[in-house]
Amino acid sequence: MARSPCCDKMGLKKGPWTPEEDKILVAHVQKHGHGNWRALPKQAGLLRCGKSCRLRWVNYLRPDIKRGNFSREEEDAIIDLHEKLGNRWSAIAARLPGRTDNEIKNVWHTNLKKRLKKKLATPNSKGHSTAAASKCDSGTWRYT
DNA sequence: AACATGGGCAACCGCCAACAT
DNA sequence: GATGTTGGCGGTTGCCCATGT
């Protein structure tokens, strides 16, 4: 299938978004919506590709996004959903209002790292590899 | 006080599926 | 039905900051 020549276009900005760009994007989306991400940056006067705009909006600028630390309940929900759904971050995010797939993915990776470290530090269950994880009834994780 | 290391997060890349022509 | 376009998703990378040495 054809690949979309998105960010490789010359003259498009990459890297962190500035507050000015955020303002422009928010104002444009609130006024016109985001029917066409590809056309949006041109209409809004942003030197970004549509993908970049969409990502910024979905992961950071959306008004319904809940910022800040994850509660214990949310973490438990992520763990539970991950067990059921696997790495379907968007599906998990859909069940956690105000959270984005990117955020959940980040949390998972950092938590997984922590848990792996913990597990290696306290090898109370011998012979487990690190290939897969499963939840025990106590809420702790086994990497089998 | 300076440097090294690790963690957390935002953003990018590449692929795929759905839709349009 | 074939081809092109767009949006969406998951994996990965790079930067910044906090902490340790």
XYZ file of C-alpha atoms (C1' of nucleotides) in Angstrom:
186
model
C 0.000 0.000 0.000
C 1.015 3.545 -0.522
C 2.761 5.212 2.323
C 1.744 8.674 3.262
C 4.589 11.108 2.845
C 3.882 12.865 6.071
C 6.675 14.358 8.107
C 9.354 13.964 5.522
C 8.123 17.027 3.708
C 10.631 19.807 3.734
C 9.926 22.781 5.923
C 7.812 20.988 8.479
C 8.773 21.486 12.066
C 9.557 18.600 14.379
C 10.248 18.248 18.059
C 8.580 19.727 21.113
C 5.536 21.928 20.695
C 5.660 25.546 21.776
C 2.857 27.226 23.762
C 2.100 29.345 20.702
C 1.622 26.285 18.532
C -0.567 24.740 21.198
C -2.717 27.849 21.299
C -3.125 27.893 17.536
C -4.016 24.225 17.408
C -6.513 24.408 20.253
C -8.164 27.494 18.836
C -8.433 25.960 15.399
C -9.821 22.631 16.580
C -12.324 24.301 18.873
C -13.489 26.555 16.077
C -13.453 24.189 13.109
C -13.111 20.721 14.594
C -10.651 18.210 13.210
C -12.363 16.707 10.231
C -9.183 16.469 8.235
C -5.921 16.246 10.133
C -3.868 16.446 7.017
C -5.379 19.735 5.959
C -5.555 21.145 9.455
C -1.996 22.434 9.879
C -2.199 24.266 6.582
C -5.535 25.842 7.499
C -4.340 26.726 10.981
C -1.019 28.052 9.732
C 1.060 25.491 11.572
C 4.331 24.169 10.205
C 3.536 20.681 11.407
C 2.322 17.561 9.709
C -1.205 16.385 10.364
C -0.037 13.377 12.281
C 1.923 15.535 14.647
C -1.080 17.788 15.206
C -3.353 14.853 15.875
C -0.910 13.349 18.322
C -0.520 16.596 20.173
C -4.261 17.085 20.382
C -5.101 13.545 21.400
C -2.340 13.136 23.938
C -2.080 16.567 25.436
C -4.485 19.288 24.358
C -7.849 17.581 24.484
C -10.013 19.339 27.094
C -11.180 16.102 28.687
C -7.712 14.830 29.437
C -6.958 14.081 33.048
C -3.408 15.105 33.829
C -1.396 14.034 36.798
C -0.576 10.821 38.594
C -2.490 7.643 38.122
C -4.527 6.529 41.105
C -4.110 3.090 42.552
C -7.494 2.166 41.058
C -6.415 3.311 37.626
C -3.180 1.374 37.834
C -5.053 -1.722 38.906
C -7.472 -1.233 36.029
C -4.606 -0.933 33.571
C -3.016 -4.080 34.905
C -6.301 -5.925 34.726
C -7.110 -4.693 31.239
C -3.627 -5.421 30.013
C -4.014 -8.963 31.200
C -7.217 -9.263 29.202
C -6.353 -7.191 26.151
C -2.598 -7.326 25.887
C -0.810 -4.350 24.366
C -4.043 -2.850 23.060
C -3.279 0.521 24.561
C -6.038 2.339 22.758
C -8.582 -0.227 23.924
C -7.325 0.146 27.476
C -7.415 3.923 27.174
C -11.011 3.753 25.959
C -11.956 2.188 29.284
C -10.124 4.806 31.303
C -11.825 8.160 30.763
C -9.421 11.049 30.526
C -6.382 8.905 29.910
C -4.579 8.484 26.618
C -3.041 5.423 25.071
C 0.338 7.093 25.038
C 0.124 7.908 28.713
C -0.997 4.401 29.612
C 1.760 2.944 27.492
C 4.304 5.079 29.292
C 2.949 4.139 32.688
C 2.962 0.502 31.793
C 6.535 0.555 30.583
C 7.773 2.357 33.664
C 5.759 0.165 36.014
C 6.805 -2.957 34.208
C 10.410 -1.936 34.563
C 9.912 -1.356 38.264
C 8.173 -4.653 38.753
C 10.815 -6.512 36.797
C 13.497 -4.938 38.914
C 11.623 -5.820 42.078
C 11.137 -9.330 40.845
C 14.822 -9.763 40.077
C 15.748 -8.318 43.447
C 13.471 -10.743 45.301
C 13.517 -14.046 43.450
C 11.019 -15.768 45.727
C 9.585 -17.779 42.879
C 12.375 -19.663 41.186
C 12.715 -20.522 37.574
C 10.613 -17.797 36.008
C 11.761 -16.098 32.901
C 10.735 -12.581 31.930
C 8.770 -13.414 28.832
C 5.250 -12.787 30.010
C 3.415 -11.407 32.965
C 0.338 -12.577 34.771
C -1.498 -11.302 37.766
C -1.694 -13.248 40.974
C -4.749 -13.177 43.205
C -2.989 -10.881 45.622
C -2.593 -8.317 42.898
C 1.109 -8.868 42.497
C 2.642 -9.934 39.213
C 4.365 -13.036 38.085
C 6.610 -12.972 35.072
C 6.409 -16.398 33.576
C 30.368 20.895 43.158
C 30.701 18.115 39.135
C 29.681 14.146 36.751
C 27.172 9.740 35.772
C 23.108 7.180 35.643
C 18.252 6.106 35.478
C 13.360 7.269 35.186
C 9.551 9.643 33.146
C 7.440 11.721 29.456
C 6.532 13.776 24.888
C 7.086 13.034 20.290
C 8.371 10.469 16.055
C 8.453 6.418 12.949
C 6.649 2.770 10.441
C 2.964 -0.258 9.601
C -1.822 -1.404 8.926
C -6.822 -0.969 8.135
C -10.546 1.624 6.468
C -12.276 4.545 3.223
C -12.414 7.069 -1.252
C -11.758 7.274 -6.075
C -11.356 -4.838 -8.106
C -7.146 -2.006 -7.952
C -4.923 1.853 -6.363
C -4.277 5.958 -3.590
C -5.116 8.623 0.751
C -5.876 9.272 5.463
C -6.296 8.207 10.253
C -5.044 5.312 13.965
C -2.085 2.316 16.604
C 1.986 0.291 18.846
C 6.887 0.445 19.346
C 10.772 3.124 19.958
C 13.658 7.096 20.635
C 15.484 11.278 22.592
C 15.375 14.867 25.901
C 15.056 16.634 30.493
C 15.172 16.275 35.322
C 16.109 14.010 39.723
C 19.017 11.248 42.306
C 23.259 8.925 43.450
C 28.319 8.746 43.567
